[in-house]
Amino acid sequence: MPVVASVVTQDVRFPTSLDLDGSDAVNVDPDYSAAYVRVVLDNGEEGHAFVFTCGRGNEIVTSAMDSYGRLLVGRDADELVGDLGAASKRLVHDSQLRWLGPEKGVSQMACGALVNALWDIRARREGKPLWLLLSEMSPEEIVSVVDFSHIRGALSPDQALDILRRGQDGKTERIAALEADGYPAYTTSPGWLGYSDEKLVRLSTEAVEAGFSMIKLKVGGALEDDRRRLALMRREVPGVPVAIDANQRWEVDEAIEWMNALAEFEPYWIEEPTSTDDILGHAAIRRAIAPVRVATGEAVANRIVFKQLLQAEAIDVLQLDATRVGGVNENIANLLLAARFGAPVCPHAGGVGLCEVVQHFSFFDYAAVTGTQEGRFIEYVDHLHEHFAEPVRIERGRYAAPARPGTGAEMLPESRERWTFPAGGGWVEVGDRAAVTAPHETPAEV
Ligand SMILES: [Mg+2]
């Protein structure tokens, strides 16, 4: 019987701050990073996973993964991978470590990565990409991996089973459709706050020509800049839906005022208008700015907060993230909650590797949960894909179905080596020019 021989972490960072890729009103200078982990079995099998961070603090997440990893070393791997519901509970509800959350922040992200690494082993063993593995699992087994604690009142196991059983109708055809045509994407690449107007228009025009369903702009720096950029989009790139993203920048009243000043440009949604934890604030904003949709989720820590956002009618669109919550299991719960409340899921992506991993959840959602792509698309950002074993493929503005067995998280060993912080060859060349090595000041008004 194979056992977990080691859990190996790596602090991998990319100097994206050099070009202001990924800049927004709050994250002004991210160096996209991956707290990377491999769960290695004594028979040579490996499961890969990572947590995305913006640079500083990546070492905290790797250290948390080391701590949680000790709970796995020496354990029977077949037992862990054969019952991923129990494996997840063993990590998430560890009697001592849970004090650090519970179920939020660094500890939840670290747990999620280890859970995902176990799913990676399972998917590799079955020779399937994660989305297909999930789509072909029975409704009963899917329900068995979900932790229903604290969400039962909104979604019971029986209700989840009903959703998944309905999702079996036409599943084979939908899997074939995904393999042939993929899943719609929207792009954030043109809209970073640090980009010039010329670059915004040029990249947006290219995105429309490439077939993307929507473009997203960062907002919330200065109102006049937001009005100018949105007017520019409407004039120079007409006809394409434009979503906007404030990255939690505003107070509730401020969000309503700011959005009223942008309403004439008819944004498709406003993303993260205020603190992700402010459920009632989101609900107030949503009521005040209708019909503009409210979207959030990339910083939502767990299924319990998503449950409340849905119960409070605080969001129109649920944006799950692949490495924020407690792994595949909790994202299945999030998909089922969204299905129960009729909210479309449009996953958060970008960063480094998030596109590669999060696409699997939308593919599964279409194949075996909601069976629809209406009002749904996966975020796309065109950075750093070349570092992955199976980079995402975008064809005619759609994500092509990933085919490689696993969760999509595997980063090439030479990339990990070169960008290990701070000793990798890439970082020796960058020296102190990146934000992570020469910290900028946080703007005073933030
Ligand atoms: Mg966002």
Tab-separated table of C-alpha atoms in Angstrom, residues 23 77 145 162 245 249 256 258 267 388 394 417 433 437:
chain	number	residue	atom	x	y	z
A	23	SER	CA	-2.590	46.289	-11.246
A	77	ALA	CA	-2.595	7.124	0.147
A	145	VAL	CA	-17.180	14.729	-0.649
A	162	ASP	CA	-31.617	16.279	-6.696
A	245	ASP	CA	-14.100	45.606	-10.916
A	249	ARG	CA	-12.168	49.654	-2.787
A	256	ILE	CA	-23.584	53.464	-4.718
A	258	TRP	CA	-19.682	55.943	-7.766
A	267	PRO	CA	-21.580	48.104	-17.068
A	388	PHE	CA	2.291	25.120	-16.951
A	394	ILE	CA	-8.357	29.827	-25.928
A	417	GLU	CA	13.357	26.326	-10.314
A	433	ARG	CA	13.756	46.000	-9.359
A	437	THR	CA	12.155	43.008	-3.506
